[in-house]
Each structure stands twice: as C-alpha cells, then as structure tokens.
Tab-separated table of C-alpha atoms in Angstrom:
chain	number	residue	atom	x	y	z
G	30	MET	CA	19.510	19.243	-37.348
G	31	GLU	CA	19.585	15.470	-37.511
G	32	SER	CA	21.635	15.628	-40.699
G	33	ARG	CA	24.154	17.901	-39.019
G	34	VAL	CA	24.697	15.479	-36.157
G	35	LEU	CA	24.749	12.503	-38.549
G	36	SER	CA	27.373	14.146	-40.695
G	37	ARG	CA	29.545	14.744	-37.610
G	38	ALA	CA	29.120	11.182	-36.475
G	39	THR	CA	30.002	9.713	-39.885
G	40	THR	CA	33.032	11.907	-40.623
G	41	PHE	CA	35.434	9.349	-39.212
G	42	GLY	CA	34.628	6.919	-42.060
G	43	ALA	CA	35.919	9.420	-44.611
G	44	LEU	CA	39.207	10.310	-42.891
G	45	PRO	CA	42.409	8.820	-44.280
G	46	CYS	CA	44.396	6.434	-42.093
G	47	HIS	CA	48.144	5.741	-42.337
G	48	ARG	CA	47.897	2.002	-41.583
G	49	LYS	CA	45.673	-0.696	-42.652
G	50	PRO	CA	43.364	-1.698	-39.752
G	51	SER	CA	43.201	-5.258	-38.628
G	52	PRO	CA	39.925	-7.243	-39.035
G	53	ARG	CA	39.334	-6.682	-35.327
G	54	GLU	CA	39.700	-2.997	-35.704
G	55	ASN	CA	37.496	-2.901	-38.800
G	56	ALA	CA	34.750	-4.500	-36.721
G	57	ALA	CA	35.242	-1.969	-33.962
G	58	VAL	CA	35.067	0.964	-36.405
G	59	SER	CA	31.938	-0.394	-38.034
G	60	PHE	CA	30.393	-0.851	-34.576
G	61	VAL	CA	31.171	2.769	-33.612
G	62	SER	CA	29.677	4.282	-36.724
G	63	ALA	CA	26.550	2.137	-36.625
G	64	ARG	CA	25.939	2.955	-32.953
G	65	LEU	CA	26.345	6.730	-33.492
G	66	ILE	CA	23.936	6.830	-36.371
G	67	GLY	CA	21.400	4.688	-34.557
G	68	ALA	CA	21.563	6.708	-31.424
G	69	VAL	CA	20.460	9.841	-33.312
G	70	SER	CA	17.995	8.366	-35.841
G	71	GLU	CA	16.199	6.122	-33.437
G	72	GLY	CA	15.737	8.522	-30.517
G	73	GLY	CA	15.945	11.884	-32.165
G	74	ASN	CA	17.449	13.054	-28.854
G	75	LEU	CA	18.182	16.652	-29.766
G	76	ILE	CA	17.722	19.484	-27.181
G	77	TRP	CA	18.174	23.124	-28.209
G	78	GLY	CA	19.623	21.791	-31.525
G	79	ARG	CA	22.244	19.385	-30.165
G	80	GLN	CA	22.702	16.038	-28.580
G	81	LEU	CA	22.984	15.965	-24.866
G	82	ARG	CA	26.106	13.775	-24.658
G	83	PRO	CA	27.823	13.493	-28.046
G	84	ALA	CA	30.985	11.303	-28.389
G	85	LEU	CA	30.348	9.454	-25.187
G	86	LEU	CA	30.406	6.124	-27.037
G	87	LEU	CA	33.673	7.063	-28.735
G	88	GLU	CA	35.364	7.145	-25.378
G	89	ALA	CA	33.929	3.805	-24.276
G	90	SER	CA	37.120	1.796	-24.762
G	91	PRO	CA	40.858	2.359	-25.289
G	92	LEU	CA	40.705	0.358	-28.537
G	93	LYS	CA	38.301	2.835	-30.149
G	94	ARG	CA	40.459	5.707	-29.038
G	95	GLU	CA	43.495	4.066	-30.490
G	96	ILE	CA	41.799	3.588	-33.866
G	97	LEU	CA	40.404	7.105	-34.113
G	98	ARG	CA	43.387	9.068	-32.964
G	99	PRO	CA	45.530	8.446	-36.097
G	100	CYS	CA	42.555	9.287	-38.326
G	101	LEU	CA	41.898	12.549	-36.542
G	102	ALA	CA	45.612	13.424	-36.686
G	103	ALA	CA	45.735	12.835	-40.448
G	104	ALA	CA	42.777	15.026	-40.934
G	105	SER	CA	44.256	17.923	-38.848
G	106	SER	CA	47.719	17.703	-40.333
G	107	PRO	CA	48.617	19.895	-43.347
G	108	THR	CA	50.313	17.064	-45.105
G	109	GLU	CA	49.751	13.340	-44.908
G	110	GLY	CA	53.390	12.628	-44.367
G	111	ASN	CA	53.846	14.883	-41.331
G	112	ASP	CA	55.316	12.904	-38.458
G	113	SER	CA	53.564	15.087	-35.849
G	114	ALA	CA	50.181	13.756	-37.041
G	115	GLY	CA	50.291	10.953	-34.579
G	116	ASP	CA	50.570	13.323	-31.663
G	117	ALA	CA	47.064	14.810	-32.144
G	118	LYS	CA	44.626	14.202	-29.317
G	119	VAL	CA	40.888	13.783	-29.171
G	120	ALA	CA	39.136	16.849	-27.798
G	121	PRO	CA	38.447	16.446	-24.069
G	122	LEU	CA	34.900	15.758	-22.884
G	123	GLY	CA	32.882	18.247	-20.963
G	124	PHE	CA	31.843	17.703	-17.342
G	125	PHE	CA	28.296	16.581	-18.196
G	126	ASP	CA	29.680	14.331	-20.956
G	127	LYS	CA	31.773	12.531	-18.473
G	128	TYR	CA	28.997	12.460	-15.763
G	129	PRO	CA	25.674	12.290	-17.631
G	130	ALA	CA	23.800	11.007	-14.554
G	131	ILE	CA	24.369	14.364	-12.810
G	132	LEU	CA	22.648	16.166	-15.685
G	133	THR	CA	19.756	13.706	-15.611
G	134	GLY	CA	19.417	14.106	-11.864
G	135	PHE	CA	19.508	17.872	-12.154
G	136	PHE	CA	16.671	17.806	-14.659
G	137	PHE	CA	14.588	15.551	-12.425
G	138	PHE	CA	15.208	17.773	-9.423
G	139	MET	CA	14.114	20.841	-11.345
G	140	TRP	CA	11.102	19.081	-12.701
G	141	TYR	CA	9.852	18.171	-9.220
G	142	PHE	CA	10.855	21.572	-7.738
G	143	LEU	CA	9.000	23.579	-10.429
G	144	ASN	CA	6.057	21.173	-10.198
G	145	VAL	CA	5.788	21.723	-6.457
G	146	ILE	CA	5.782	25.512	-6.857
G	147	PHE	CA	3.176	25.287	-9.629
G	148	ASN	CA	0.851	23.156	-7.495
G	149	ILE	CA	1.096	25.509	-4.491
G	150	MET	CA	0.466	28.648	-6.476
G	151	ASN	CA	-2.295	26.992	-8.505
G	152	LYS	CA	-4.272	25.988	-5.434
G	153	LYS	CA	-3.821	29.360	-3.864
G	154	ILE	CA	-5.386	30.937	-6.968
G	155	TYR	CA	-8.393	28.560	-6.860
G	156	ASN	CA	-8.973	29.626	-3.210
G	157	TYR	CA	-10.081	33.128	-4.403
G	158	PHE	CA	-10.652	32.483	-8.203
G	159	PRO	CA	-12.361	29.066	-8.782
G	160	TYR	CA	-12.448	29.059	-12.493
G	161	PRO	CA	-10.327	26.181	-13.781
G	162	TYR	CA	-11.172	26.504	-17.509
G	163	PHE	CA	-9.961	30.120	-17.599
G	164	VAL	CA	-6.908	29.335	-15.463
G	165	SER	CA	-6.049	26.466	-17.821
G	166	VAL	CA	-6.122	28.917	-20.776
G	167	VAL	CA	-3.842	31.296	-18.849
G	168	HIS	CA	-1.377	28.411	-18.203
G	169	LEU	CA	-1.145	27.571	-21.909
G	170	GLY	CA	-1.255	31.219	-22.949
G	171	VAL	CA	1.740	32.232	-20.873
G	172	GLY	CA	3.608	29.273	-22.266
G	173	VAL	CA	2.768	30.206	-25.826
G	174	VAL	CA	3.952	33.820	-25.220
G	175	TYR	CA	7.213	32.368	-23.738
G	176	CYS	CA	7.693	30.232	-26.885
G	177	LEU	CA	7.035	33.143	-29.272
G	178	ILE	CA	9.580	35.285	-27.443
G	179	SER	CA	12.118	32.481	-27.571
G	180	TRP	CA	11.564	32.070	-31.308
G	181	ALA	CA	11.919	35.861	-31.797
G	182	VAL	CA	15.372	35.888	-30.120
G	183	GLY	CA	16.468	32.662	-31.806
G	184	LEU	CA	16.559	30.470	-28.670
G	185	PRO	CA	15.799	28.142	-30.258
G	186	LYS	CA	15.193	28.840	-33.888
G	187	ARG	CA	11.710	27.949	-35.008
G	188	ALA	CA	11.591	24.643	-36.684
G	189	PRO	CA	9.413	24.532	-39.853
G	190	ILE	CA	6.200	22.465	-39.683
G	191	ASP	CA	4.283	20.975	-42.617
G	192	SER	CA	0.677	19.737	-42.891
G	193	ASN	CA	1.561	16.123	-42.335
G	194	LEU	CA	3.282	16.834	-39.079
G	195	LEU	CA	0.452	19.143	-38.068
G	196	LYS	CA	-2.041	16.322	-38.579
G	197	LEU	CA	0.019	14.083	-36.352
G	198	LEU	CA	0.316	16.726	-33.601
G	199	ILE	CA	-3.344	17.721	-33.433
G	200	PRO	CA	-4.492	14.470	-31.645
G	201	VAL	CA	-1.537	14.823	-29.178
G	202	ALA	CA	-2.444	18.475	-28.476
G	203	VAL	CA	-6.216	17.709	-28.087
G	204	CYS	CA	-5.443	15.042	-25.509
G	205	HIS	CA	-2.965	17.341	-23.789
G	206	ALA	CA	-5.591	20.060	-23.623
G	207	LEU	CA	-8.353	17.828	-22.283
G	208	GLY	CA	-5.990	16.242	-19.675
G	209	HIS	CA	-4.806	19.672	-18.509
G	210	VAL	CA	-8.284	21.179	-18.157
G	211	THR	CA	-9.706	18.155	-16.304
G	212	SER	CA	-6.655	18.122	-13.939
G	213	ASN	CA	-7.382	21.776	-13.081
G	214	VAL	CA	-11.066	21.055	-12.575
G	215	SER	CA	-9.937	18.352	-10.086
G	216	PHE	CA	-7.479	20.699	-8.437
G	217	ALA	CA	-10.177	23.304	-7.939
G	218	ALA	CA	-12.692	20.754	-6.540
G	219	VAL	CA	-10.608	18.739	-4.084
G	220	ALA	CA	-7.338	18.844	-2.260
G	221	VAL	CA	-4.179	18.855	-4.420
G	222	SER	CA	-2.923	15.726	-2.661
G	223	PHE	CA	-6.089	13.812	-3.523
G	224	THR	CA	-5.785	14.760	-7.206
G	225	HIS	CA	-2.265	13.559	-7.368
G	226	THR	CA	-3.284	10.338	-5.621
G	227	ILE	CA	-5.835	9.676	-8.292
G	228	LYS	CA	-3.296	10.583	-11.013
G	229	ALA	CA	-0.945	7.988	-9.598
G	230	LEU	CA	-3.077	5.524	-11.536
G	231	GLU	CA	-1.698	6.822	-14.793
G	232	PRO	CA	0.868	3.987	-15.108
G	233	PHE	CA	-1.955	1.530	-14.790
G	234	PHE	CA	-3.904	3.226	-17.625
G	235	ASN	CA	-0.809	3.301	-19.764
G	236	ALA	CA	-0.221	-0.428	-19.258
G	237	SER	CA	-3.857	-1.142	-20.024
G	238	ALA	CA	-3.705	0.902	-23.242
G	239	SER	CA	-0.527	-0.807	-24.283
G	240	GLN	CA	-2.080	-4.217	-23.712
G	241	PHE	CA	-5.514	-3.791	-25.093
G	242	ILE	CA	-5.176	-0.960	-27.636
G	243	LEU	CA	-1.621	-1.202	-29.030
G	244	GLY	CA	-1.503	-5.003	-28.653
G	245	GLN	CA	1.745	-5.046	-26.735
G	246	SER	CA	2.327	-7.892	-24.309
G	247	ILE	CA	2.617	-6.694	-20.624
G	248	PRO	CA	4.302	-9.218	-18.361
G	249	LEU	CA	2.472	-10.474	-15.321
G	250	SER	CA	5.165	-9.058	-13.025
G	251	LEU	CA	4.330	-5.513	-14.166
G	252	TRP	CA	0.631	-6.033	-13.538
G	253	LEU	CA	1.441	-7.345	-10.111
G	254	SER	CA	3.623	-4.301	-9.417
G	255	LEU	CA	0.728	-2.037	-10.222
G	256	ALA	CA	-1.700	-3.825	-7.905
G	257	PRO	CA	-0.555	-2.081	-4.772
G	258	VAL	CA	-0.931	1.296	-6.547
G	259	VAL	CA	-4.555	0.532	-7.464
G	260	LEU	CA	-5.303	-0.724	-3.980
G	261	GLY	CA	-3.647	2.307	-2.361
G	262	VAL	CA	-5.638	4.764	-4.522
G	263	SER	CA	-8.854	2.924	-3.706
G	264	MET	CA	-8.204	3.187	-0.005
G	265	ALA	CA	-7.237	6.814	-0.176
G	266	SER	CA	-10.398	7.606	-2.105
G	267	LEU	CA	-12.628	5.981	0.500
G	268	THR	CA	-10.969	7.832	3.355
G	269	GLU	CA	-10.457	11.273	1.700
G	270	LEU	CA	-12.152	14.015	3.627
G	271	SER	CA	-12.334	16.407	0.665
G	272	PHE	CA	-13.724	13.727	-1.680
G	273	ASN	CA	-16.299	14.662	-4.260
G	274	TRP	CA	-17.336	13.057	-7.514
G	275	THR	CA	-16.431	16.139	-9.651
G	276	GLY	CA	-12.811	16.023	-8.501
G	277	PHE	CA	-12.553	12.232	-8.690
G	278	ILE	CA	-14.155	11.894	-12.253
G	279	SER	CA	-12.081	14.787	-13.554
G	280	ALA	CA	-8.833	13.284	-12.375
G	281	MET	CA	-9.767	9.934	-13.920
G	282	ILE	CA	-10.561	11.671	-17.254
G	283	SER	CA	-7.190	13.341	-16.980
G	284	ASN	CA	-5.470	9.959	-16.629
G	285	ILE	CA	-7.313	8.638	-19.696
G	286	SER	CA	-6.489	11.736	-21.736
G	287	PHE	CA	-2.787	11.650	-20.925
G	288	THR	CA	-2.758	7.898	-21.703
G	289	TYR	CA	-4.106	8.547	-25.146
G	290	ARG	CA	-1.656	11.447	-25.545
G	291	SER	CA	1.108	8.948	-24.985
G	292	ILE	CA	-0.340	6.642	-27.638
G	293	TYR	CA	-0.642	9.399	-30.243
G	294	SER	CA	2.828	10.699	-29.325
G	295	LYS	CA	4.301	7.313	-30.374
G	296	LYS	CA	2.577	7.702	-33.731
G	297	ALA	CA	3.830	11.195	-34.126
G	298	MET	CA	7.578	10.487	-33.518
G	299	THR	CA	9.552	13.246	-35.169
G	300	ASP	CA	13.177	14.535	-35.282
G	301	MET	CA	12.082	17.949	-34.183
G	302	ASP	CA	13.696	19.094	-30.966
G	303	SER	CA	11.648	19.084	-27.782
G	304	THR	CA	11.389	22.806	-27.348
G	305	ASN	CA	9.869	23.389	-30.757
G	306	LEU	CA	7.688	20.279	-30.460
G	307	TYR	CA	6.170	21.383	-27.140
G	308	ALA	CA	5.715	24.956	-28.421
G	309	TYR	CA	3.555	23.717	-31.375
G	310	ILE	CA	1.524	21.408	-29.015
G	311	SER	CA	0.986	24.331	-26.639
G	312	ILE	CA	-0.286	26.538	-29.445
G	313	ILE	CA	-2.761	23.965	-30.639
G	314	ALA	CA	-3.847	23.078	-27.096
G	315	LEU	CA	-4.522	26.769	-26.373
G	316	LEU	CA	-6.738	27.061	-29.401
G	317	VAL	CA	-8.613	23.984	-28.201
G	318	CYS	CA	-9.085	25.370	-24.655
G	319	ILE	CA	-10.356	28.813	-25.409
G	320	PRO	CA	-13.891	27.968	-26.780
G	321	PRO	CA	-14.972	25.791	-23.761
G	322	ALA	CA	-13.508	28.327	-21.356
G	323	LEU	CA	-15.665	31.120	-22.917
G	324	ILE	CA	-18.808	28.936	-23.117
G	325	VAL	CA	-18.546	27.445	-19.579
G	326	GLU	CA	-17.125	30.300	-17.528
G	327	GLY	CA	-17.265	33.364	-19.782
G	328	PRO	CA	-20.550	34.842	-18.495
G	329	GLN	CA	-19.669	34.263	-14.845
G	330	LEU	CA	-16.242	35.856	-15.267
G	331	ILE	CA	-17.802	39.003	-16.829
G	332	LYS	CA	-20.509	39.334	-14.194
G	333	TYR	CA	-18.569	38.840	-11.017
G	334	GLY	CA	-15.525	36.488	-11.485
G	335	PHE	CA	-12.880	39.083	-12.165
G	336	ASN	CA	-14.351	41.712	-9.868
G	337	ASP	CA	-14.487	39.251	-6.887
G	338	ALA	CA	-10.896	38.172	-7.387
G	339	ILE	CA	-9.634	41.762	-7.639
G	340	ALA	CA	-11.655	42.827	-4.592
G	341	LYS	CA	-10.026	39.998	-2.576
G	342	VAL	CA	-6.375	40.306	-3.563
G	343	GLY	CA	-6.000	43.385	-5.710
G	344	LEU	CA	-5.404	43.752	-9.458
G	345	VAL	CA	-1.603	43.570	-9.308
G	346	LYS	CA	-1.466	40.387	-7.257
G	347	PHE	CA	-4.181	38.794	-9.307
G	348	VAL	CA	-2.400	39.374	-12.577
G	349	SER	CA	1.002	38.500	-11.206
G	350	ASP	CA	-0.264	35.229	-9.740
G	351	LEU	CA	-1.797	34.187	-13.053
G	352	PHE	CA	1.456	35.062	-14.852
G	353	TRP	CA	3.772	33.200	-12.517
G	354	VAL	CA	1.604	30.131	-12.308
G	355	GLY	CA	1.498	29.946	-16.077
G	356	LEU	CA	5.235	30.426	-16.366
G	357	PHE	CA	5.971	27.617	-13.810
G	358	TYR	CA	3.511	25.344	-15.584
G	359	HIS	CA	5.352	25.794	-18.869
G	360	LEU	CA	8.808	25.460	-17.335
G	361	TYR	CA	8.060	22.283	-15.459
G	362	ASN	CA	6.604	20.729	-18.568
G	363	GLN	CA	9.605	21.714	-20.618
G	364	VAL	CA	12.077	20.418	-18.013
G	365	HIS	CA	10.023	17.183	-17.905
G	366	LEU	CA	10.699	16.701	-21.615
G	367	PHE	CA	14.433	17.370	-20.994
G	368	SER	CA	14.448	14.750	-18.281
G	369	LEU	CA	12.916	12.107	-20.495
G	370	LEU	CA	15.237	12.869	-23.410
G	371	SER	CA	18.170	12.826	-21.044
G	372	ILE	CA	17.244	9.329	-19.855
G	373	VAL	CA	16.805	8.090	-23.480
G	374	THR	CA	20.188	9.602	-24.511
G	375	TYR	CA	22.017	8.343	-21.422
G	376	GLY	CA	20.498	4.901	-21.884
G	377	SER	CA	21.429	4.688	-25.616
G	378	MET	CA	24.932	5.873	-24.994
G	379	ALA	CA	25.497	3.449	-22.061
G	380	LEU	CA	24.592	0.451	-24.244
C-alpha cells in the first residue's frame, strides 16, 4: 500500500513539462516531492488502505499549483503540442481534505462517545456478573470476530504478516492484554470514576519510561506540568469512598502495562494500516487472556457464575450485554487509532 501511495506522489517528477523551470521552481518541485515521500514513509499514515488527506501539501501555495498545472496538462493531453493542454485543472479537493481539523475532531468525539458507552455498560455487567477475566476475554473475542468478518468481506483486505513482524507484535499484544485485564479488575472492584482517576497517571508513567528506559530527555517544564496530576490523583485516592487495594493496584499495573505497550509499539513501527494492525494485536491478546481466565474464574463460572447472571437478568439480556460491550470496546479502540493517525497526518501535512 505504501508503494502505491509513493508511486502516486512521485508521478509528477516523470511528467513532461513545456517550459524549463527556473531555479526557484526547481527548488519548489524538489521540496514538494521530498515532503510527499517523507509524509508517507515516516508516519505510515494509511487508514483503510489510503492516506487521510492526500495532496493537501500540493495545494499549499499558488506557486506549486502554477508549476504542477502545466505538467498535469501535458500528461492528460493526447499530443504534447496541443494548445488546450494548459487549460487542464487540478482535481478539486474533498471536504475533509480542505478541513482536516473537522475529521480529527469527529474521530475524537466518537472516541469519547464510544468510550463512555463502553464504561457504562461494562460497569452494569459487573453489578450482576463480577468476573473481569472472563469479560476481558469477551471484549477481545467480539473484536476478533468483528475483524474476521471484515477480512471476509474485504473491508479491509487482510494484510500479510511474517514471522519478523509477529515477533515484534507479540510484546505489544501481551502488554495490551495485561493492561486490559487489570483495568477490568479495577473496574469490577471500585467505581469507574476512581479507576479513570488512577489511569490519569499514565502520562506520568510514559514520561518516566521515556526518561529512564528509552534515555530521552524530558524537559523540566513537562515534569512540572505533570505534578498537579500526581497530586490530584493522590488526593482523590485518599478521599475515595469506594477505595480498595485491589482496584488501586490493578489500575496502577494497567498504567505500567500500557506504558510498556507504547515502548514496544515504537520498536514495532510498521507500514501496515491501523485496522489490520489492531486486528493482529487483538488476536494475540485474546490467546494470552484465555488461559488465566480459565484458571482464575473457570471453576466459579461453571458452578454458579453463569447461572446466577442468567437468573438475575435472563439469558437474552446477558448474552446481548456481553456482545454489545465487546463491540463498543473494539470500536472505541479502533476509532482511537484513527484519531491518533489523523493527528499525525494533519500535523505532517500542515508543516
């Protein structure tokens, strides 16, 4: 997919022009080609097999349009000497190409909206079915089924994976699985608001890992900006009515797990699109979560877990609740990836 976008971005260099460009125009053309290639190869910002905002940089200035328009006209003309070649126009940009901030804002809105629905439904399930290990498996299982159906219908087409990429993704998936399970253990043990309060420390853990593990220099201003977050979480923990050590420690382990997931994700940078990438991570994470769920909660579920839940809410509601909470979990994580890639693409194109 990257080669397809790169080929489209570099076509302009091969098109014939009717006039010899000036040194200033030569510099501008070189700059355009270099920026287009860099935007794809550095970020790998492909979603559903395409860039979010292609050709935004080409429209950045009138000078670039003036240079590119004769080249495009020559390519579209049946003969090089046709006088109508100069009248060709660049294809108009789409709405989201002109206003990329709207697309980014939409992704963020949907991310928060789906996340809120997931949290509400998740806590309701724990009120009558307090088995976080099994529920975590259901979350990932529904997502994996969603991905398999998407692959079956070709939306998107399944990207091939080799042993080298698999080795890079396994640590990411293991950290993802551990962080997800411990988050659900915390959700089941304490109030959802308290779990999210503890998870607000994740930027602090990310900064600490970048400083002391990756060796990156973190400026003092960033540490000072994180100090109120640490102080606020400490005060909230001391005054939380639903506080218990199981919920607190589980949320902290979740923070550490997701921090290491970020570290391993940087080492596993790939040009695979986000949908396929998250599908493979979900499959591996599901395989990681199944054994501890069977060991920790399997006997209890068989004896009375399922029967108690069905007796309280009925079989149809129990199954439908598990299905919908798993679907919303997968969708909000997928939209989260779209949001991040949208920011990266918008930022690279705006430079």
